[in-house]
CSV table of C-alpha atoms in Angstrom, one decimal:
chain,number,residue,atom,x,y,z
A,1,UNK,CA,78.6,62.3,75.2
A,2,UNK,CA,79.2,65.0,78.1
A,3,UNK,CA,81.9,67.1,75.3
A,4,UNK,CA,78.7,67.0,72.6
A,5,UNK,CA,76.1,67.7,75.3
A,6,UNK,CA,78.5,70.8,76.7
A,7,UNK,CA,79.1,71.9,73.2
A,8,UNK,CA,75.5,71.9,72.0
A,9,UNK,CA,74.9,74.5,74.8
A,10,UNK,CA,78.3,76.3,73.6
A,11,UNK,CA,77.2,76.7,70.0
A,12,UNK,CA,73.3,77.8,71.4
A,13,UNK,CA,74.5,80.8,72.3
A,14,UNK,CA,76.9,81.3,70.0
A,15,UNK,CA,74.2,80.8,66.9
A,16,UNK,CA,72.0,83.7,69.2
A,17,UNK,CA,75.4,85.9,68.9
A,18,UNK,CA,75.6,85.6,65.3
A,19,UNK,CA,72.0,86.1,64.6
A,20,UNK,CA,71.4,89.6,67.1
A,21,UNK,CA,75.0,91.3,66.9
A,22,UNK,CA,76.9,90.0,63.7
A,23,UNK,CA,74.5,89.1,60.5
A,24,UNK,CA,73.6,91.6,58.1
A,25,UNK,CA,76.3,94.2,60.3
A,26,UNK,CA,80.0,92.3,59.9
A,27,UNK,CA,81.0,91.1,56.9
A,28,UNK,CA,80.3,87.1,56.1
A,29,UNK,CA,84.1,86.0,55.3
A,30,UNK,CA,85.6,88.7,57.6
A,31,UNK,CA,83.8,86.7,60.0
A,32,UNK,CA,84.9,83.4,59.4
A,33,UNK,CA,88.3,84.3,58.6
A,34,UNK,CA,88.9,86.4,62.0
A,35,UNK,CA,87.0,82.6,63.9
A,36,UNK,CA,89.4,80.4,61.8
A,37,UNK,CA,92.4,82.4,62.9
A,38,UNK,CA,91.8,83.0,66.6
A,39,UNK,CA,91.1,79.1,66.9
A,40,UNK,CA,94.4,78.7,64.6
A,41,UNK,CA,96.6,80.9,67.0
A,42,UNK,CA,95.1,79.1,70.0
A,43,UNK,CA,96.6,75.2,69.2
A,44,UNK,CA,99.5,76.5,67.1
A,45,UNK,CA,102.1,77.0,70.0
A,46,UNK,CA,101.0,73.2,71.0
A,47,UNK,CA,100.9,71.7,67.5
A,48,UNK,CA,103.3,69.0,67.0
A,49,UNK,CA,105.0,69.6,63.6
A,50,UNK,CA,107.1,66.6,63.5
A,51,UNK,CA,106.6,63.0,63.6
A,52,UNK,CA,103.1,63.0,62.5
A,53,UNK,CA,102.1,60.5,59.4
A,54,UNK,CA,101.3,63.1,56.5
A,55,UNK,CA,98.2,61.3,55.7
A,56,UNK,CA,97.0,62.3,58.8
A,57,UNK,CA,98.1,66.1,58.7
A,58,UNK,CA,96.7,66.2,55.6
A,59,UNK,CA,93.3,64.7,55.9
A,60,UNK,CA,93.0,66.4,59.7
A,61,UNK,CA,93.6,69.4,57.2
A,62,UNK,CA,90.8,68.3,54.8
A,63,UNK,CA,88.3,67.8,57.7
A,64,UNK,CA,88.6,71.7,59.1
A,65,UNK,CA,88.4,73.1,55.4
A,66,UNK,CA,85.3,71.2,55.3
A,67,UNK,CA,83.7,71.5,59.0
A,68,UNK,CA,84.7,74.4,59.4
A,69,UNK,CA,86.2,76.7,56.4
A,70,UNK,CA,83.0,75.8,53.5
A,71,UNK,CA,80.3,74.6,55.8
A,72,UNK,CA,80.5,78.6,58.4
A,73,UNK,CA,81.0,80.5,55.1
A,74,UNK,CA,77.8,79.1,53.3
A,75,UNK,CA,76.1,79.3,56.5
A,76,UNK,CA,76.8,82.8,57.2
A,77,UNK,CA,75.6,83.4,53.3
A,78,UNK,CA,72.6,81.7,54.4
A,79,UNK,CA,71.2,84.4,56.6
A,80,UNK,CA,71.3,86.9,53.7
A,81,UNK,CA,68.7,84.8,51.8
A,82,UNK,CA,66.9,82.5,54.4
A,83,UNK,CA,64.9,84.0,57.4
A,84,UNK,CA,66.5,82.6,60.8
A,85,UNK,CA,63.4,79.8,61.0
A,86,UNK,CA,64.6,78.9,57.5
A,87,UNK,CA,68.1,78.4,58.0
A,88,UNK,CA,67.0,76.0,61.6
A,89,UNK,CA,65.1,74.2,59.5
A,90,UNK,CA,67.3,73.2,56.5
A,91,UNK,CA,70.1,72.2,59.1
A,92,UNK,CA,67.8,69.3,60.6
A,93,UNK,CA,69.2,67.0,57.6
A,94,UNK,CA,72.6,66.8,59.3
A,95,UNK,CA,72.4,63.6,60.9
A,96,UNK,CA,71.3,61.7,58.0
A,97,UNK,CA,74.3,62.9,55.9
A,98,UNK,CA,76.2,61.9,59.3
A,99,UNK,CA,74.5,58.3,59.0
A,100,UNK,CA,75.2,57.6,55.4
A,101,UNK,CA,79.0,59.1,55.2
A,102,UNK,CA,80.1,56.9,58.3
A,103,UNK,CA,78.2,54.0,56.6
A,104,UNK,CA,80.0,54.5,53.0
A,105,UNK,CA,83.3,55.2,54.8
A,106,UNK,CA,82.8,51.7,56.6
A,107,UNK,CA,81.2,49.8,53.7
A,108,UNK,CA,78.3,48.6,55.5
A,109,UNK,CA,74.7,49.7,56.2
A,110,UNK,CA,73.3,50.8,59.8
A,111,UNK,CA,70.2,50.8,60.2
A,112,UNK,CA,70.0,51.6,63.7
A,113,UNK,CA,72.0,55.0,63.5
A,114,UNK,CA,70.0,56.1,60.0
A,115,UNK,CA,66.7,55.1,62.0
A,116,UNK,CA,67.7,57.6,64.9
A,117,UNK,CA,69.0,60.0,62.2
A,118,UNK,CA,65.5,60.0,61.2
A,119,UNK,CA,63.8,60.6,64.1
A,120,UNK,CA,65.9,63.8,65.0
A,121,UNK,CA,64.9,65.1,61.8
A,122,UNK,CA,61.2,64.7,62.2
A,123,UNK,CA,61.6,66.2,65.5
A,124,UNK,CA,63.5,69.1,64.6
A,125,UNK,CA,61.2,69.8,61.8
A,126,UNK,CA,58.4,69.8,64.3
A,127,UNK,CA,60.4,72.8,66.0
A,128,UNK,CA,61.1,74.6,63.1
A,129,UNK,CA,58.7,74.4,60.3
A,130,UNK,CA,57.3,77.7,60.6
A,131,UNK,CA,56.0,78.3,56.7
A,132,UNK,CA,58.8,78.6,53.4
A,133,UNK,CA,59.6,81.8,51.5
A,134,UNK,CA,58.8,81.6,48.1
A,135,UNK,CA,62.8,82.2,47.2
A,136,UNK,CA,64.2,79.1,49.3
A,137,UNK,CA,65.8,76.9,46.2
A,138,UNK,CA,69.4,79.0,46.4
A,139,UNK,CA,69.1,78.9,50.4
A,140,UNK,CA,68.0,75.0,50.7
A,141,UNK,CA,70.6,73.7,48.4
A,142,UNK,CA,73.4,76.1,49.9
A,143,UNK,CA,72.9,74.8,53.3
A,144,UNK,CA,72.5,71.1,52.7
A,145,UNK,CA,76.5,71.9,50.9
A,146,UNK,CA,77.4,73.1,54.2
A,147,UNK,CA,75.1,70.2,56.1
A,148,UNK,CA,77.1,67.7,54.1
A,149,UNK,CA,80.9,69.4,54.4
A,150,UNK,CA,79.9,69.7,58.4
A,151,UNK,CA,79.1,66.0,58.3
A,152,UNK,CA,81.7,65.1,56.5
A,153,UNK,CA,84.3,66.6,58.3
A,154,UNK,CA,83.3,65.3,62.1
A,155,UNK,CA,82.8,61.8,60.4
A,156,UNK,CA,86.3,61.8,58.6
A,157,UNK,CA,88.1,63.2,61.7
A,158,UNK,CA,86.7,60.2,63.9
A,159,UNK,CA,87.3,57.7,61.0
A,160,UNK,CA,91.3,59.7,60.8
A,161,UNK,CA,91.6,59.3,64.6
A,162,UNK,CA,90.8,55.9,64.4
A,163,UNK,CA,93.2,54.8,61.7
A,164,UNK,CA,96.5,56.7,63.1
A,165,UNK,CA,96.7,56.0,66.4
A,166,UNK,CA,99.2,58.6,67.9
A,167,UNK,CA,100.9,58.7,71.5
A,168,UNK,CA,100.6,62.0,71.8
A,169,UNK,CA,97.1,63.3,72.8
A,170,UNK,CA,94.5,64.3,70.4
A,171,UNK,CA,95.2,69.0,71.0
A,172,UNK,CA,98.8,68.4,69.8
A,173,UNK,CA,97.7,67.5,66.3
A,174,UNK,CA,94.3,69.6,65.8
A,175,UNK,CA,96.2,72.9,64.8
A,176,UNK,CA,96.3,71.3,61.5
A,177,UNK,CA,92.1,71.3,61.6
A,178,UNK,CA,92.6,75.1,61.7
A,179,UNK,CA,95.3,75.2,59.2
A,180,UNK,CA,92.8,74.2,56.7
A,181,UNK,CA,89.9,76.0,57.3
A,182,UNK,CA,92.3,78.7,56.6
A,183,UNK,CA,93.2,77.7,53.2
A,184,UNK,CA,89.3,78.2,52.3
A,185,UNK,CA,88.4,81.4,54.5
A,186,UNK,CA,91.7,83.6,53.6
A,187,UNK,CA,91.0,82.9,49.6
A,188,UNK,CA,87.2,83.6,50.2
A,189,UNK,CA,87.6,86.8,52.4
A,190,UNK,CA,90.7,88.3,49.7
A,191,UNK,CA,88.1,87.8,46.9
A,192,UNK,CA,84.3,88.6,48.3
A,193,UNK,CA,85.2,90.2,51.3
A,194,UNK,CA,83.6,93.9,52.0
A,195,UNK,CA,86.0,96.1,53.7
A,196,UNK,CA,83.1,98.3,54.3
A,197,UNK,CA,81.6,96.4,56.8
A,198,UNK,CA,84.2,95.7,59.1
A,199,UNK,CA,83.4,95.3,63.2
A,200,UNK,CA,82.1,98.8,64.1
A,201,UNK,CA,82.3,98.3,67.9
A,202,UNK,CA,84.1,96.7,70.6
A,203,UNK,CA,80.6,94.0,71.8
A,204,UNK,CA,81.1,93.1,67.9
A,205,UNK,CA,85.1,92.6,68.4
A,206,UNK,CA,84.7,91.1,71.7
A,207,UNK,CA,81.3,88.8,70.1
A,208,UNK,CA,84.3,87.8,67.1
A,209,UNK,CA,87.2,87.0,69.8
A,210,UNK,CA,85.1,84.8,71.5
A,211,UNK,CA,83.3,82.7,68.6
A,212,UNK,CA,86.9,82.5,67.7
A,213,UNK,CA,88.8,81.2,71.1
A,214,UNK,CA,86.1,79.7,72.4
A,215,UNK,CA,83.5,78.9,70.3
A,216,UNK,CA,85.4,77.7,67.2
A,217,UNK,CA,88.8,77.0,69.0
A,218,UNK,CA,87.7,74.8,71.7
A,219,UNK,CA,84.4,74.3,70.5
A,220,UNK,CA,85.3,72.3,67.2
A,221,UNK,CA,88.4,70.6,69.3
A,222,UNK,CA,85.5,69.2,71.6
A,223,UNK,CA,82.6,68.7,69.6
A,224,UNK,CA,85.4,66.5,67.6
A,225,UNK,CA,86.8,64.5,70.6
A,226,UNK,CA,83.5,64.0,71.4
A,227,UNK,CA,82.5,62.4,68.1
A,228,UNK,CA,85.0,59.9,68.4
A,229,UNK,CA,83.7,58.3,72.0
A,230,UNK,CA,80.3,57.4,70.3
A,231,UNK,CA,78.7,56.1,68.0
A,232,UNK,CA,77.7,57.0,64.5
A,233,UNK,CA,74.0,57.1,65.7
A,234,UNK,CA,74.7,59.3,68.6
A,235,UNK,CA,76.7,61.5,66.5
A,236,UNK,CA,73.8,62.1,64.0
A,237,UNK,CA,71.3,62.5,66.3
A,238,UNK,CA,73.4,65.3,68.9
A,239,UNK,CA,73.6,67.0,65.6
A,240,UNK,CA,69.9,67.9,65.8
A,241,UNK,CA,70.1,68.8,69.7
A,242,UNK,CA,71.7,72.5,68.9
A,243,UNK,CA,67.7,73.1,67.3
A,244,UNK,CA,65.7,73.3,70.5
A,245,UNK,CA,68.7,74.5,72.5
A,246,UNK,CA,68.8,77.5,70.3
A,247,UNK,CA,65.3,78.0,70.3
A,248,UNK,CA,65.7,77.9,74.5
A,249,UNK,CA,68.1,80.5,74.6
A,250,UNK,CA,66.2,82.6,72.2
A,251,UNK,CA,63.4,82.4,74.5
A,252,UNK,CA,65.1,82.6,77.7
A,253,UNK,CA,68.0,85.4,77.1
A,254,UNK,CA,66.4,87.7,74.3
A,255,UNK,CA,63.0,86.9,74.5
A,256,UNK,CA,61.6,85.5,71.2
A,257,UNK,CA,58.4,84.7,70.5
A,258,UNK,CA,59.1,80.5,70.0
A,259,UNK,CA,56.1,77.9,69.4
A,260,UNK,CA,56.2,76.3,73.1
A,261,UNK,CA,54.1,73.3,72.1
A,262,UNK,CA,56.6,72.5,69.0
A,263,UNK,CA,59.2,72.8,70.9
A,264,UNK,CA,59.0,70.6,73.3
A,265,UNK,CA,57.0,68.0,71.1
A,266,UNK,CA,60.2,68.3,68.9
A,267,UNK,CA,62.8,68.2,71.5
A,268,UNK,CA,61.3,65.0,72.9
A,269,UNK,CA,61.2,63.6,70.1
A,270,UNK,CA,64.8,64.4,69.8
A,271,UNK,CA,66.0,62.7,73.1
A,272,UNK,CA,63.8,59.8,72.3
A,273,UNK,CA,66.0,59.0,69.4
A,274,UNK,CA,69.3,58.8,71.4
A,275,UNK,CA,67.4,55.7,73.8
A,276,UNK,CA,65.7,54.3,70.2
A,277,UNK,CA,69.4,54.2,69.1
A,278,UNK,CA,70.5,52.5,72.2
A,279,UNK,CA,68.1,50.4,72.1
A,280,UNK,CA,68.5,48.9,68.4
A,281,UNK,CA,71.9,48.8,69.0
A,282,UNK,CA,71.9,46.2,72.0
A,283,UNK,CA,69.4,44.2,69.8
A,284,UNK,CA,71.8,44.3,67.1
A,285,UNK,CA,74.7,43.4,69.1
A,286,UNK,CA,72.7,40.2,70.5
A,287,UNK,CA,71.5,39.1,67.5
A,288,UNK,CA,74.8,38.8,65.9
A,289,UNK,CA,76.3,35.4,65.5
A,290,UNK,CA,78.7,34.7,68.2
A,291,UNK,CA,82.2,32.4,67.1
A,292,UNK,CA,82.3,29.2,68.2
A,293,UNK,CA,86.0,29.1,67.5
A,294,UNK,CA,86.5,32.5,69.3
């Protein structure tokens, strides 16, 4: 919980990065390649190349092309035809695609997590509704793709981790998240990249070597470790927690004019959700039948 709770914070100033120094100047898949290979440089001197089940390599693979290689470059596309507001707001439906893949991956139905799931959502939307353009279709259904891959991705990763057990701790195997995000950015920049707008000055050089290191590197290595010390419900529902915290460091560092009364209706609406989840969860766990034999 402390990993997603420290990462939240991570990627709150990160989003404020992207938003006031990068979008509309840098090109979208210049972008996300130059994140996907500073994070891929970072674990690949520690990578363990041998004596890891390929099932593993390759669906550790699968979760980074999703998580991170289609779910940043449709984001970043996003911002071209959604207004920032927008783009907050169509993210909120994260934790429910969080909920429903980790149920159809376990083959069971949760209510308790898709309930919490819920509740984030209504809160974030509290935050962020601030009125739709009249051109949102393209925008809406591109960023639920990229709510879904992001979903998918953490989800599969904790559900991977889980299945192959290995001895050797988690960092020595997640070069191979990287590795895969890079088979979907390097294909994307080489046929829509835009040479012409390339960083122009060192803050937008420095702003890329840090999203890449830090924010995508050891952000995406924690934000995953993280997801696989809770539970599905707490997952889904720290999804939504990046909303206010963004809207916080809008407010705080650059000054933007943010609705104070929706944001902190929304927000504690948000943190309710985590103790509602809690909550339903004991009651769940008490209610179950308990093995007489056992």
């Amino acid at each position: 919980m402390i990993l997603l709770v420290f990462v939240t914070v991570l990627w709150a100033f990160s989003f404020s990065l992207i938003g006031e120094f990068l979008s509309g100047q840098v090109d979208n898949d210049f972008a996300v390649l130059t994140r996907v290979l500073l994070a891929a440089l970072l674990f690949a001197p520690v990578t363990v190349w041998r004596n890891i089940p390929l099932p593993l390599k390759s669906g550790i693979m699968l979760c980074g092309a999703l998580q991170f290689g289609v779910t940043y470059l449709l984001l970043y596309r996003s911002f071209s035809i959604l207004t920032v507001p927008e783009v907050l707001l169509f993210t909120v439906f994260t934790p429910l695609y969080v909920t429903l893949i980790d149920d159809a991956l376990n083959r069971r139905f949760s209510a308790s997590a898709l309930i919490a799931a819920v509740i984030a959502t209504l809160g974030a939307g509290i935050i962020r509704y601030d009125g739709l353009s009249q051109d949102y279709l393209t925008g809406f259904l591109m960023l639920q793709v990229a709510n879904i891959t992001f979903a998918a991705g953490q989800v599969g990763y904790k559900h991977l981790m889980a299945a192959y057990p290995l001895e050797i701790p988690a960092w020595r195997s997640f070069g191979y998240f990287f590795f895969g995000a890079l088979l979907v950015a390097l294909p994307s920049y080489l046929l829509f990249g835009n040479q012409d707008m390339l960083p122009a000055s060192a803050l937008q050089w420095g702003i890329l070597v840090w999203l890449g290191v830090v924010a995508s590197g050891m952000g995406m290595y924690w934000w995953n470790r993280g997801g696989c010390q809770v539970d599905a419900g707490t997952l889904a529902v720290m999804n939504n927690a990046l909303v206010p915290a963004g809207l916080v460091v809008n407010l705080t560092i650059w000054g933007r004019d943010e609705a104070i009364v929706p944001l902190i209706i929304g927000g504690s609406i948000i943190a309710s959700s985590l103790y509602v989840n809690r909550v339903l969860r004991q009651l769940s766990h008490r209610s179950q039948p308990v093995d007489p034999a056992g």
